[in-house]
Each structure stands twice: as C-alpha cells, then as structure tokens.
Amino acid sequence: MSERIQIKPSDSAPATADLVLFSAKGEFIPRPFLPEEFDGEIDSSVLFHSTDRREIYIGIGSKENLHEHTFRKAAGQAIRKAMEIGTKELVIDVSAFEQYTAAIADGLIVGSYEFDEYQSSKREKSTIKVSLVGPKKFIKMTRAQIARGIALGRATNLVRHLGNLPGNVMTPDSLSVEARNLAQEYELKCRIWTKGGLERDGFGGLLAVGGGSVNEPRLIRLDYTVEDKNAPTLVVVGKAITFDSGGICLKNAESMDEMKFDKMGGCSVLGIMQAVAELKPSCNVIGILASAENMTGSGAYRPGDIVRTFDGQTVEVANTDAEGRIVLADALGYVRERVKPDLVIDLATLTGACVVALGEERAGLFCKDPELSQMLQDCGKATGQPVWPLPFCEEFDEQIESKVADVRNLGKTRWGGASTAASFLARWTKDIPHIHLDIAGPAMTAIPKKYRGSGATGFGVSLIYSFTEKWEQSIRKSKS
Ligand code: BES
Ligand code: ZN
Ligand code: ZN
C-alpha cells in the first residue's frame, strides 16, 4: 500500500503551496471575498482562490467545543479537498492548535487513503507534500506528536487496506503472511498454526469453522515484549473470518459481499500490533488472530455437530452462521490456559444484533469492571471510535444451555443476541479479566464521510492503543 502524503513540521510556508486554515465559528475570517454562509460551522469548508495561492478553509465549530477528534476530522476533510483539487504541496497552519498535532497528522493520513488498487485508471497518483507550520519552538516540541499521529494513521490504514481486500485475495494464509512480514519488519515474535498445528494442539473450533473451505484456517500470534519483568500483559484477540458465507446455514445473497469485512477484528489486531511496535508502550502486548473462511464445501461443519474447543469444552452447533464465537472460543481458551494475561480484549464483527441496537458508529462494549469501562469510553470519545456499554452478565447463560454438549452456539430466543454472544465468550475466559468489543457496526461503512472514504474504517487501532497506555499506567498504580 503506497502512502499518498508526506508530512513534515516547518516554521515557514512555501509561498506557492495551497494553504489550509482551520476556522472556528464566529471567529474573524480575514477575507472579504469568502461566501457569507461560511462561518466556521463544523464540517463546512470553502475553497478560495487568492492571487498567488489557493486557500482551503475548514470549519471546526465553536471554540468552546474543540477536542481531539474535531481536528482529526478537519484534517481528513482538508486533505480530501486538496486531493480533489489536485494539490501538490499543502501548508497547514497549526500554530493555534499545537496540542492537537497528533490528531491532525492521523486525520491527514487516514483521510488520504482510498481503496483503488484494483481500478486500473486510478493507479497513478502523485504524493502530496504537507507542511505543518508553527513557530520555531513548535517544530521541536511537536515532532514526537507528529510521529505518533503518523504511526496511528498508518496502522489504521493498514487495517483498512487488509480489510478492503476481498475474500479471494485475503485468505487466512495471506493474513498469516501479513502477520509474519509485520513481525519481521518490527522485530516481534511470531507464531503461526497451520492446519496440522491446529490438529495437533486441539483447536477444534477453528478446524470446524474452516472445514468447508479450501483456504485452511490459521491461528496467528504476535508478541511485543518489554524488558521489565514486572510489566503487565495485555492480550488482544481478533475474529478474522476472511469471508462469512454463513456456511451450511447460508446467508441471503443481499449484502453477502460485505462479509469480506468479517475479518476486521483480526485486521485491527494487526494494526494495533504495528502501532505498539512503533510507539513502544511500557507493557507486554500479545496479538492473536483466529482466522478461517466460513464456507459450504464438503468438509463444512453442520448444524447438529458437536465440536471440542482447545480447552476441552464442547459446543453444539445450532447455526453455522454463529461461527465467530466458535473460533474465538479456541483463541480465548488458549489465552486463559497458556498466557494468563492481566487483561484480554477481543474485537469481533460478532452479531447483527449489535448493529440493530447501536447503529453503525458505536461498538458494543461488554465489560464487568466499571473503571475499565469508563476508561474505554473516554478513549472512544477522544479517538472518535466510540463504544457503548451493553449487558454482560449471567442472565444470558440460560440462552445457550445445551442438552448434548457443554454449550450451544445459538440463543434460545433472538432477543439480546449481542449479549448472548458475549456470555458465550465469557465461558472461555472465566476468571481472566475480559473485555469484549462487538465492532460489527463501526468496522466498515458503505457511505464515505467528508473526512474519510468508504469501506473498512480501521476501528479499534487508535481506541485500543490509547487505552493500552492508560491501562498500563493504572494497573501499575494499583499494584504499587
Ligand atoms: N459476521 C456475522 C455478524 C455480522 C452481521 C457482522 C452483520 C457484520 C454485519 C456473524 O457471524 C453472524 O452471522 N452472526 C449471526 C448470529 C446468529 C446466527 C446467532 C447474526 O448476527 O445474525
Ligand atoms: Zn456468521
Ligand atoms: Zn461472522
């Protein structure tokens, strides 16, 4: 994936470059020629041709309401406008908004990405040089902020790109190759289970779900380890179904193509690991992807099958389309028995019910610890990747009781389906602190925004990275 922009800090603006100005509502806008309706309202923008350059004004709304995500969106909007008008060199005046430089860099990178690799006519694109301009001391102070924004933006675009690649290209094996390459580039430890390894170690969930496809399942593990022996360990697990046809319980044709996005949890885990490897937090972070293709081949698992997962618990398969929880059961059981981390977070495009409940912007948050729940909600607001708490409790256990196995993969009723799925997962983490994020809504979008194109969104990277830093500090405080 090629980068469309280059960002550098500067204390002087090249005179001919196009200029971006972030304008707050009601603020004095110096041009007498700007259309009257432009008054800095959020999401609005206007292009002005002065004698020597073009100026892009981006409204950022009321000065009292400015926050990190305002600038991420404003920067995304600016770069998309610049791409539209064929800008080669862009200057953004950030002198009044220094504390938001990381979000601005992030927004620029994310805004500039389009999935057009397979459109022959769109392949040739020149790079836009972007200078973030402020006073001399700004350059020194904000270099690290810019680097942070670029790292998070690039990791987000990696997730989006892997996600946008279709099922015939991005198979479980290709995902494992991506993981291995990432590990090599950033010196992470990497372990991949191919079919033989999964059979040897008893990952019956992945083998069942992946049985109907010629593209065999994979379990992928990446480790980022710090030297400090007392450092806490966070595990991030992702559902990576590279295509979910529903299996024998086949989905309707309508929007089945969107099920290439059923790997977004796993893709986000790869992006999180890249961000971690670049920004180096002071805790251990392990990323795990449970990857399979849910197809209908003659090796496919069937309704009525009983599957034994990694930790020995058995699952009655009532519906082959509720496959995400089965591959996650394998991964979470492995994490509980072999890693025993301080916290495990799983990200999964798990249920349509969650999208019905919360819409397409918010992820369902299933968390039993009020402090961690608040911490994640705060990170969600700041990063523009919001999460919303949903019930995570024992009352859903009876939904998944089975007469023939330890548990059934389908609720007795369809009500509260997102919580039923969460309660299924909790049976594999048991006493390990566990947060489940159902990202079926926000992981992808059919509608482009002013600040970001359509397709995979990269939801989770900035959210979980910023959470990792806060969690690491809070857990150290509580241990000391
Ligand atoms: N991958 C889907 C969930 C999904 C639906 C993600 C819509 C994104 C958008 C998941 O595997 C699935 O099919 N879930 C079923 C569960 C049901 C059979 C209990 C669902 O939500 O309908
Ligand atoms: Zn499914
Ligand atoms: Zn699925």
Short mmCIF file of C-alpha atoms and ligand atoms in Angstrom, two decimals:
data_model
loop_
_atom_site.label_atom_id
_atom_site.label_comp_id
_atom_site.label_asym_id
_atom_site.label_seq_id
_atom_site.Cartn_x
_atom_site.Cartn_y
_atom_site.Cartn_z
CA MET A 1 0.00 0.00 0.00
CA SER A 2 1.57 3.29 -1.06
CA GLU A 3 1.37 6.46 1.02
CA ARG A 4 -0.33 9.38 -0.66
CA ILE A 5 1.14 12.09 1.56
CA GLN A 6 4.34 13.10 3.28
CA ILE A 7 4.11 15.17 6.46
CA LYS A 8 6.80 17.36 7.99
CA PRO A 9 6.84 20.17 10.57
CA SER A 10 8.05 23.57 9.39
CA ASP A 11 8.38 27.16 10.60
CA SER A 12 7.87 28.71 7.20
CA ALA A 13 5.27 28.22 4.50
CA PRO A 14 6.32 27.76 0.86
CA ALA A 15 4.66 30.78 -0.85
CA THR A 16 3.00 28.89 -3.67
CA ALA A 17 1.63 25.91 -1.77
CA ASP A 18 -2.09 25.57 -1.18
CA LEU A 19 -2.98 26.67 2.34
CA VAL A 20 -5.36 25.12 4.89
CA LEU A 21 -6.88 27.30 7.61
CA PHE A 22 -8.97 25.84 10.43
CA SER A 23 -11.64 28.42 11.27
CA ALA A 24 -13.71 28.38 14.44
CA LYS A 25 -17.32 29.51 14.41
CA GLY A 26 -17.77 33.24 14.92
CA GLU A 27 -14.04 33.82 14.62
CA PHE A 28 -12.92 36.74 12.45
CA ILE A 29 -12.30 35.40 8.98
CA PRO A 30 -9.96 37.84 7.25
CA ARG A 31 -11.19 37.51 3.67
CA PRO A 32 -13.84 39.87 2.41
CA PHE A 33 -14.40 37.52 -0.54
CA LEU A 34 -15.42 34.38 1.26
CA PRO A 35 -19.07 33.43 0.79
CA GLU A 36 -21.17 34.75 3.65
CA GLU A 37 -22.62 31.39 4.51
CA PHE A 38 -19.18 30.15 5.60
CA ASP A 39 -18.92 31.00 9.27
CA GLY A 40 -16.72 28.19 10.60
CA GLU A 41 -19.59 25.79 11.24
CA ILE A 42 -18.31 22.27 11.91
CA ASP A 43 -17.90 20.08 8.79
CA SER A 44 -18.25 23.08 6.43
CA SER A 45 -15.48 24.14 4.08
CA VAL A 46 -14.80 26.67 1.36
CA LEU A 47 -12.14 26.99 -1.33
CA PHE A 48 -10.83 30.48 -2.04
CA HIS A 49 -8.55 31.47 -4.93
CA SER A 50 -6.33 34.37 -3.85
CA THR A 51 -3.97 35.95 -6.38
CA ASP A 52 -0.99 33.75 -5.55
CA ARG A 53 -2.42 30.57 -3.96
CA ARG A 54 -5.50 28.54 -3.16
CA GLU A 55 -6.82 28.59 0.39
CA ILE A 56 -8.98 25.85 1.92
CA TYR A 57 -11.00 26.99 4.93
CA ILE A 58 -12.27 24.21 7.16
CA GLY A 59 -14.90 24.95 9.80
CA ILE A 60 -14.14 23.48 13.22
CA GLY A 61 -17.24 24.74 15.04
CA SER A 62 -17.49 26.57 18.33
CA LYS A 63 -14.20 27.35 20.08
CA GLU A 64 -15.58 26.05 23.40
CA ASN A 65 -16.20 22.59 21.94
CA LEU A 66 -12.85 21.86 20.34
CA HIS A 67 -11.42 18.43 21.09
CA GLU A 68 -9.02 15.92 19.62
CA HIS A 69 -11.43 14.37 17.18
CA THR A 70 -12.55 17.75 15.80
CA PHE A 71 -9.05 18.11 14.38
CA ARG A 72 -8.76 14.56 13.13
CA LYS A 73 -11.91 15.15 11.09
CA ALA A 74 -10.90 18.67 9.98
CA ALA A 75 -7.52 17.40 8.76
CA GLY A 76 -9.15 14.50 6.93
CA GLN A 77 -11.57 16.88 5.26
CA ALA A 78 -8.72 19.21 4.28
CA ILE A 79 -6.62 16.51 2.64
CA ARG A 80 -9.59 15.09 0.75
CA LYS A 81 -10.39 18.57 -0.58
CA ALA A 82 -6.72 19.01 -1.54
CA MET A 83 -6.73 15.67 -3.38
CA GLU A 84 -9.90 16.72 -5.20
CA ILE A 85 -8.34 19.97 -6.48
CA GLY A 86 -5.03 18.33 -7.41
CA THR A 87 -2.81 19.90 -4.74
CA LYS A 88 0.89 19.01 -4.93
CA GLU A 89 2.08 20.93 -1.90
CA LEU A 90 -0.03 21.80 1.14
CA VAL A 91 0.60 24.04 4.12
CA ILE A 92 -1.49 23.76 7.28
CA ASP A 93 -1.26 26.48 9.85
CA VAL A 94 -1.40 24.67 13.21
CA SER A 95 0.14 27.41 15.37
CA ALA A 96 -3.06 27.93 17.37
CA PHE A 97 -3.72 24.19 17.76
CA GLU A 98 -0.37 22.71 18.72
CA GLN A 99 -1.82 20.29 21.29
CA TYR A 100 -3.81 18.60 18.53
CA THR A 101 -0.92 17.94 16.17
CA ALA A 102 -1.01 14.15 16.61
CA ALA A 103 -4.72 14.05 15.75
CA ILE A 104 -4.11 16.32 12.74
CA ALA A 105 -1.36 14.06 11.37
CA ASP A 106 -3.53 10.99 12.00
CA GLY A 107 -6.50 12.64 10.24
CA LEU A 108 -4.38 13.56 7.23
CA ILE A 109 -3.11 10.03 6.75
CA VAL A 110 -6.49 8.37 7.27
CA GLY A 111 -8.26 10.95 5.07
CA SER A 112 -5.85 10.40 2.19
CA TYR A 113 -6.48 6.65 1.87
CA GLU A 114 -8.68 5.24 -0.87
CA PHE A 115 -9.04 1.59 -1.85
CA ASP A 116 -8.41 1.90 -5.58
CA GLU A 117 -5.65 -0.65 -6.10
CA TYR A 118 -7.85 -2.66 -8.45
CA GLN A 119 -9.11 0.28 -10.51
CA SER A 120 -6.70 0.40 -13.43
CA SER A 121 -7.41 4.06 -14.29
CA LYS A 122 -6.71 5.30 -10.74
CA ARG A 123 -3.40 3.65 -10.08
CA GLU A 124 -1.05 6.55 -10.82
CA LYS A 125 -1.15 9.11 -8.01
CA SER A 126 1.45 11.66 -7.08
CA THR A 127 2.33 12.32 -3.45
CA ILE A 128 1.20 15.49 -1.69
CA LYS A 129 3.82 17.19 0.47
CA VAL A 130 2.24 18.55 3.63
CA SER A 131 3.95 21.06 5.93
CA LEU A 132 2.50 21.60 9.40
CA VAL A 133 3.53 25.16 10.13
CA GLY A 134 4.05 26.76 13.54
CA PRO A 135 6.69 28.85 15.33
CA LYS A 136 10.30 27.57 15.58
CA LYS A 137 9.88 26.08 19.05
CA PHE A 138 6.80 24.24 17.81
CA ILE A 139 8.86 22.08 15.48
CA LYS A 140 10.95 20.66 18.27
CA MET A 141 8.06 20.20 20.65
CA THR A 142 5.74 18.53 18.24
CA ARG A 143 8.00 16.22 16.30
CA ALA A 144 7.04 13.35 18.61
CA GLN A 145 3.36 14.24 18.34
CA ILE A 146 3.55 14.18 14.57
CA ALA A 147 5.34 10.83 14.67
CA ARG A 148 2.59 9.48 16.93
CA GLY A 149 -0.16 10.70 14.62
CA ILE A 150 1.59 9.24 11.59
CA ALA A 151 2.11 5.88 13.32
CA LEU A 152 -1.56 5.63 14.33
CA GLY A 153 -2.78 6.84 10.93
CA ARG A 154 -0.58 4.36 9.08
CA ALA A 155 -1.63 1.49 11.34
CA THR A 156 -5.29 2.45 10.78
CA ASN A 157 -4.79 2.46 7.01
CA LEU A 158 -3.07 -0.92 7.17
CA VAL A 159 -6.19 -2.31 8.85
CA ARG A 160 -8.43 -0.62 6.28
CA HIS A 161 -6.41 -1.95 3.40
CA LEU A 162 -6.25 -5.54 4.63
CA GLY A 163 -9.97 -5.31 5.35
CA ASN A 164 -10.88 -3.97 1.92
CA LEU A 165 -9.05 -6.78 0.15
CA PRO A 166 -11.67 -9.32 -0.95
CA GLY A 167 -12.01 -12.93 0.16
CA ASN A 168 -10.29 -14.34 -2.92
CA VAL A 169 -7.16 -12.31 -2.10
CA MET A 170 -7.10 -12.12 1.70
CA THR A 171 -7.36 -15.71 2.90
CA PRO A 172 -6.38 -16.95 6.38
CA ASP A 173 -2.99 -17.89 4.92
CA SER A 174 -2.45 -14.45 3.35
CA LEU A 175 -3.31 -12.88 6.70
CA SER A 176 -0.66 -15.04 8.34
CA VAL A 177 1.86 -13.89 5.72
CA GLU A 178 0.97 -10.27 6.53
CA ALA A 179 1.49 -11.02 10.21
CA ARG A 180 4.85 -12.65 9.56
CA ASN A 181 6.02 -9.71 7.46
CA LEU A 182 4.93 -7.29 10.18
CA ALA A 183 6.81 -9.33 12.77
CA GLN A 184 9.95 -9.29 10.64
CA GLU A 185 9.82 -5.57 9.99
CA TYR A 186 9.27 -4.66 13.65
CA GLU A 187 11.10 -7.50 15.40
CA LEU A 188 8.05 -9.01 17.02
CA LYS A 189 7.85 -12.67 17.92
CA CYS A 190 5.51 -14.54 15.61
CA ARG A 191 3.90 -17.98 15.74
CA ILE A 192 1.51 -19.37 13.17
CA TRP A 193 -0.53 -22.54 13.48
CA THR A 194 -1.33 -24.10 10.10
CA LYS A 195 -3.91 -26.88 9.78
CA GLY A 196 -1.50 -29.55 11.05
CA GLY A 197 -0.57 -27.48 14.10
CA LEU A 198 -4.22 -26.76 14.88
CA GLU A 199 -4.99 -30.50 14.70
CA ARG A 200 -2.02 -31.41 16.89
CA ASP A 201 -2.93 -28.84 19.57
CA GLY A 202 -6.67 -29.48 19.52
CA PHE A 203 -8.09 -26.25 18.12
CA GLY A 204 -11.35 -27.94 17.14
CA GLY A 205 -13.29 -24.68 16.78
CA LEU A 206 -11.08 -23.21 14.05
CA LEU A 207 -10.91 -26.57 12.29
CA ALA A 208 -14.71 -26.96 12.29
CA VAL A 209 -15.46 -23.44 11.06
CA GLY A 210 -12.69 -23.59 8.44
CA GLY A 211 -13.54 -27.13 7.32
CA GLY A 212 -15.75 -26.09 4.42
CA SER A 213 -13.12 -24.04 2.64
CA VAL A 214 -10.04 -24.90 0.58
CA ASN A 215 -8.44 -21.90 2.29
CA GLU A 216 -7.38 -23.59 5.52
CA PRO A 217 -7.70 -21.90 8.93
CA ARG A 218 -4.85 -20.27 10.82
CA LEU A 219 -4.17 -19.19 14.37
CA ILE A 220 -1.72 -16.31 14.48
CA ARG A 221 0.17 -14.95 17.48
CA LEU A 222 2.39 -11.84 17.63
CA ASP A 223 4.29 -10.82 20.79
CA TYR A 224 5.61 -7.42 21.75
CA THR A 225 7.65 -7.86 24.93
CA VAL A 226 9.29 -5.26 27.17
CA GLU A 227 12.37 -5.89 29.31
CA ASP A 228 10.70 -5.06 32.63
CA LYS A 229 9.85 -8.42 34.22
CA ASN A 230 7.03 -6.83 36.26
CA ALA A 231 5.32 -5.29 33.28
CA PRO A 232 1.63 -6.14 32.89
CA THR A 233 0.45 -8.13 29.87
CA LEU A 234 -2.45 -7.24 27.60
CA VAL A 235 -3.76 -9.72 25.03
CA VAL A 236 -5.80 -8.51 22.06
CA VAL A 237 -7.74 -11.20 20.20
CA GLY A 238 -9.44 -10.65 16.84
CA LYS A 239 -12.10 -12.56 14.90
CA ALA A 240 -10.66 -12.95 11.42
CA ILE A 241 -13.25 -14.72 9.26
CA THR A 242 -11.92 -13.80 5.82
CA PHE A 243 -15.36 -14.47 4.32
CA ASP A 244 -18.54 -15.44 6.12
CA SER A 245 -21.00 -17.09 3.75
CA GLY A 246 -22.90 -18.38 6.79
CA GLY A 247 -21.75 -21.92 5.96
CA ILE A 248 -24.48 -24.58 5.58
CA CYS A 249 -26.88 -22.07 7.22
CA LEU A 250 -26.18 -19.88 4.21
CA LYS A 251 -26.78 -16.13 4.40
CA ASN A 252 -29.04 -14.28 1.95
CA ALA A 253 -27.36 -13.02 -1.21
CA GLU A 254 -28.26 -9.46 -0.27
CA SER A 255 -25.11 -7.75 1.09
CA MET A 256 -23.31 -11.08 1.46
CA ASP A 257 -20.36 -9.34 -0.27
CA GLU A 258 -19.95 -7.24 2.89
CA MET A 259 -18.92 -10.40 4.71
CA LYS A 260 -15.37 -9.92 3.44
CA PHE A 261 -15.31 -7.46 6.36
CA ASP A 262 -15.87 -10.27 8.86
CA LYS A 263 -12.11 -10.29 9.39
CA MET A 264 -11.96 -6.72 10.71
CA GLY A 265 -11.36 -7.70 14.35
CA GLY A 266 -8.27 -9.66 13.31
CA CYS A 267 -7.09 -6.91 10.95
CA SER A 268 -7.43 -4.39 13.79
CA VAL A 269 -5.25 -6.63 15.95
CA LEU A 270 -2.52 -6.46 13.27
CA GLY A 271 -2.85 -2.66 13.14
CA ILE A 272 -2.72 -2.44 16.94
CA MET A 273 0.46 -4.56 16.93
CA GLN A 274 2.04 -2.27 14.32
CA ALA A 275 1.14 0.82 16.39
CA VAL A 276 2.51 -0.86 19.53
CA ALA A 277 5.75 -1.84 17.78
CA GLU A 278 6.25 1.73 16.58
CA LEU A 279 5.19 3.65 19.68
CA LYS A 280 6.52 1.19 22.26
CA PRO A 281 4.26 1.31 25.34
CA SER A 282 5.71 0.01 28.66
CA CYS A 283 3.69 -3.19 28.85
CA ASN A 284 3.66 -6.52 27.03
CA VAL A 285 1.12 -6.74 24.25
CA ILE A 286 0.20 -10.00 22.54
CA GLY A 287 -2.00 -10.05 19.44
CA ILE A 288 -3.92 -13.16 18.40
CA LEU A 289 -5.95 -13.71 15.23
CA ALA A 290 -8.40 -16.58 14.92
CA SER A 291 -8.75 -16.89 11.17
CA ALA A 292 -10.91 -19.15 9.00
CA GLU A 293 -13.19 -18.92 5.99
CA ASN A 294 -16.78 -19.96 6.68
CA MET A 295 -17.83 -21.84 3.53
CA THR A 296 -20.08 -24.68 2.43
CA GLY A 297 -17.62 -27.25 0.98
CA SER A 298 -17.97 -30.95 1.67
CA GLY A 299 -15.76 -30.63 4.75
CA ALA A 300 -18.06 -27.95 6.19
CA TYR A 301 -19.33 -28.32 9.73
CA ARG A 302 -23.07 -28.89 10.03
CA PRO A 303 -25.94 -27.90 12.28
CA GLY A 304 -26.06 -30.55 14.99
CA ASP A 305 -22.30 -31.14 15.03
CA ILE A 306 -20.54 -31.17 18.39
CA VAL A 307 -17.14 -29.50 18.40
CA ARG A 308 -14.41 -29.77 21.04
CA THR A 309 -12.53 -26.49 21.53
CA PHE A 310 -8.93 -26.01 22.70
CA ASP A 311 -9.65 -26.07 26.44
CA GLY A 312 -11.84 -29.19 26.17
CA GLN A 313 -15.26 -27.52 26.37
CA THR A 314 -17.72 -28.80 23.78
CA VAL A 315 -20.06 -26.74 21.61
CA GLU A 316 -23.30 -27.87 19.99
CA VAL A 317 -23.51 -26.20 16.60
CA ALA A 318 -27.09 -24.99 16.22
CA ASN A 319 -26.31 -22.48 13.49
CA THR A 320 -23.18 -22.50 11.33
CA ASP A 321 -23.52 -18.74 10.84
CA ALA A 322 -22.72 -18.12 14.51
CA GLU A 323 -19.12 -19.09 13.72
CA GLY A 324 -17.25 -16.12 15.19
CA ARG A 325 -17.85 -17.21 18.78
CA ILE A 326 -16.57 -20.72 17.97
CA VAL A 327 -13.19 -19.58 16.60
CA LEU A 328 -12.90 -17.05 19.44
CA ALA A 329 -13.60 -19.82 21.97
CA ASP A 330 -10.47 -21.60 20.75
CA ALA A 331 -8.37 -18.43 20.95
CA LEU A 332 -9.72 -17.28 24.34
CA GLY A 333 -9.32 -20.74 25.89
CA TYR A 334 -5.72 -20.76 24.68
CA VAL A 335 -5.14 -17.30 26.18
CA ARG A 336 -6.58 -18.37 29.53
CA GLU A 337 -4.61 -21.60 29.75
CA ARG A 338 -1.31 -20.63 28.14
CA VAL A 339 -0.87 -16.86 28.57
CA LYS A 340 -2.84 -15.89 31.73
CA PRO A 341 -2.64 -12.16 30.98
CA ASP A 342 -3.73 -9.28 33.21
CA LEU A 343 -6.42 -8.43 30.67
CA VAL A 344 -7.76 -9.81 27.39
CA ILE A 345 -9.72 -7.69 24.94
CA ASP A 346 -11.40 -9.29 21.96
CA LEU A 347 -12.57 -7.40 18.89
CA ALA A 348 -15.11 -9.08 16.67
CA THR A 349 -17.71 -8.35 14.00
CA LEU A 350 -19.82 -10.75 16.01
CA THR A 351 -23.53 -10.01 15.72
CA GLY A 352 -26.04 -8.22 13.53
CA ALA A 353 -27.98 -7.70 16.78
CA CYS A 354 -25.31 -5.27 17.99
CA VAL A 355 -25.74 -3.15 14.85
CA VAL A 356 -29.52 -3.17 15.34
CA ALA A 357 -29.02 -1.97 18.93
CA LEU A 358 -26.32 0.67 18.46
CA GLY A 359 -26.16 1.64 14.79
CA GLU A 360 -23.06 1.90 12.69
CA GLU A 361 -20.96 4.37 14.71
CA ARG A 362 -20.60 2.65 18.06
CA ALA A 363 -19.09 -0.65 19.11
CA GLY A 364 -20.85 -2.70 21.79
CA LEU A 365 -18.77 -2.69 24.97
CA PHE A 366 -19.03 -5.71 27.25
CA CYS A 367 -17.02 -5.09 30.40
CA LYS A 368 -17.65 -6.05 34.03
CA ASP A 369 -15.17 -3.56 35.55
CA PRO A 370 -16.68 -0.05 35.85
CA GLU A 371 -13.28 1.71 35.84
CA LEU A 372 -12.05 -0.05 32.73
CA SER A 373 -15.41 0.54 31.09
CA GLN A 374 -15.14 4.28 31.76
CA MET A 375 -11.55 4.33 30.56
CA LEU A 376 -12.54 2.75 27.25
CA GLN A 377 -15.50 5.07 26.83
CA ASP A 378 -13.20 8.08 27.40
CA CYS A 379 -10.67 6.75 24.87
CA GLY A 380 -13.55 6.19 22.44
CA LYS A 381 -14.66 9.81 22.69
CA ALA A 382 -11.15 11.19 22.22
CA THR A 383 -10.29 8.99 19.25
CA GLY A 384 -13.68 9.24 17.56
CA GLN A 385 -14.12 5.47 17.93
CA PRO A 386 -16.99 5.40 20.41
CA VAL A 387 -18.07 2.38 22.44
CA TRP A 388 -21.35 1.88 24.29
CA PRO A 389 -21.91 -0.45 27.26
CA LEU A 390 -24.28 -3.38 26.80
CA PRO A 391 -25.29 -6.08 29.34
CA PHE A 392 -22.55 -8.61 30.11
CA CYS A 393 -23.96 -10.89 32.80
CA GLU A 394 -25.09 -14.37 33.84
CA GLU A 395 -28.75 -13.91 32.89
CA PHE A 396 -27.86 -14.76 29.28
CA ASP A 397 -26.23 -18.07 30.21
CA GLU A 398 -29.50 -19.99 30.10
CA GLN A 399 -29.94 -18.87 26.48
CA ILE A 400 -27.05 -21.07 25.44
CA GLU A 401 -27.66 -24.17 27.54
CA SER A 402 -27.31 -27.36 25.52
CA LYS A 403 -28.84 -30.81 26.02
CA VAL A 404 -25.99 -32.59 24.25
CA ALA A 405 -22.84 -30.51 24.80
CA ASP A 406 -21.43 -28.03 27.34
CA VAL A 407 -22.91 -25.09 25.48
CA ARG A 408 -24.85 -24.23 22.30
CA ASN A 409 -23.71 -21.59 19.81
CA LEU A 410 -27.17 -20.07 19.41
CA GLY A 411 -29.56 -18.43 21.90
CA LYS A 412 -32.98 -19.98 22.62
CA THR A 413 -34.52 -16.65 21.61
CA ARG A 414 -33.14 -13.97 19.30
CA TRP A 415 -33.54 -11.18 21.87
CA GLY A 416 -30.38 -9.60 23.19
CA GLY A 417 -28.30 -11.54 20.67
CA ALA A 418 -25.18 -9.40 21.23
CA SER A 419 -25.23 -10.12 24.97
CA THR A 420 -25.91 -13.82 24.37
CA ALA A 421 -22.79 -13.98 22.19
CA ALA A 422 -20.76 -12.13 24.84
CA SER A 423 -21.94 -14.53 27.51
CA PHE A 424 -20.83 -17.44 25.28
CA LEU A 425 -17.31 -15.95 25.01
CA ALA A 426 -17.07 -15.40 28.78
CA ARG A 427 -17.22 -19.17 29.29
CA TRP A 428 -13.75 -19.41 27.80
CA THR A 429 -12.06 -16.54 29.65
CA LYS A 430 -13.56 -17.49 33.05
CA ASP A 431 -11.61 -15.62 35.76
CA ILE A 432 -9.24 -13.75 33.41
CA PRO A 433 -10.35 -10.07 33.19
CA HIS A 434 -12.05 -9.84 29.80
CA ILE A 435 -13.49 -7.06 27.66
CA HIS A 436 -15.43 -7.92 24.52
CA LEU A 437 -15.98 -5.34 21.78
CA ASP A 438 -18.60 -6.13 19.14
CA ILE A 439 -17.45 -4.00 16.20
CA ALA A 440 -19.96 -5.30 13.61
CA GLY A 441 -21.36 -1.75 13.21
CA PRO A 442 -18.36 0.59 13.05
CA ALA A 443 -15.79 -1.71 11.36
CA MET A 444 -16.96 -0.78 7.88
CA THR A 445 -19.16 1.75 6.18
CA ALA A 446 -20.79 1.91 2.76
CA ILE A 447 -21.08 5.70 2.93
CA PRO A 448 -17.97 7.88 2.57
CA LYS A 449 -17.60 10.76 5.03
CA LYS A 450 -16.15 14.20 4.31
CA TYR A 451 -13.04 13.19 6.27
CA ARG A 452 -12.67 9.53 5.30
CA GLY A 453 -13.50 7.25 2.37
CA SER A 454 -15.86 4.28 2.49
CA GLY A 455 -15.06 0.61 3.18
CA ALA A 456 -13.14 -0.68 6.17
CA THR A 457 -12.70 2.07 8.80
CA GLY A 458 -9.80 0.78 10.88
CA PHE A 459 -11.97 0.99 14.01
CA GLY A 460 -10.05 -0.10 17.09
CA VAL A 461 -6.48 0.93 16.39
CA SER A 462 -6.45 4.40 17.99
CA LEU A 463 -9.01 3.30 20.57
CA ILE A 464 -7.08 0.28 21.83
CA TYR A 465 -3.67 1.91 21.51
CA SER A 466 -4.66 4.90 23.65
CA PHE A 467 -6.40 2.55 26.08
CA THR A 468 -3.24 0.43 26.35
CA GLU A 469 -1.21 3.42 27.55
CA LYS A 470 -3.82 4.45 30.13
CA TRP A 471 -4.43 0.90 31.33
CA GLU A 472 -0.73 0.20 31.76
CA GLN A 473 -0.36 3.26 33.98
CA SER A 474 -3.43 2.50 36.04
CA ILE A 475 -2.56 -1.16 36.62
CA ARG A 476 0.95 -0.23 37.75
CA LYS A 477 -0.51 2.31 40.18
CA SER A 478 -2.91 -0.22 41.63
CA LYS A 479 -0.14 -2.83 42.01
CA SER A 480 2.33 -0.48 43.78
N1 BES B 1 -20.43 -11.97 10.86
C1 BES B 1 -21.74 -12.09 11.34
C2 BES B 1 -22.21 -10.85 12.11
C3 BES B 1 -22.36 -9.59 11.30
C4 BES B 1 -23.60 -9.24 10.80
C5 BES B 1 -21.30 -8.75 11.10
C6 BES B 1 -23.74 -8.06 10.11
C7 BES B 1 -21.44 -7.57 10.39
C8 BES B 1 -22.68 -7.23 9.90
C9 BES B 1 -21.85 -13.27 12.29
O1 BES B 1 -21.01 -14.34 12.04
C10 BES B 1 -23.25 -13.78 12.17
O2 BES B 1 -23.62 -14.19 11.12
N2 BES B 1 -23.98 -13.68 13.25
C11 BES B 1 -25.34 -14.09 13.29
C12 BES B 1 -25.54 -14.80 14.60
C13 BES B 1 -26.83 -15.54 14.70
C14 BES B 1 -26.84 -16.72 13.74
C15 BES B 1 -26.98 -16.02 16.12
C16 BES B 1 -26.22 -12.85 13.21
O3 BES B 1 -25.86 -11.81 13.77
O4 BES B 1 -27.26 -12.92 12.56
ZN ZN B 2 -21.76 -15.74 10.62
ZN ZN B 3 -19.21 -13.85 11.11
#
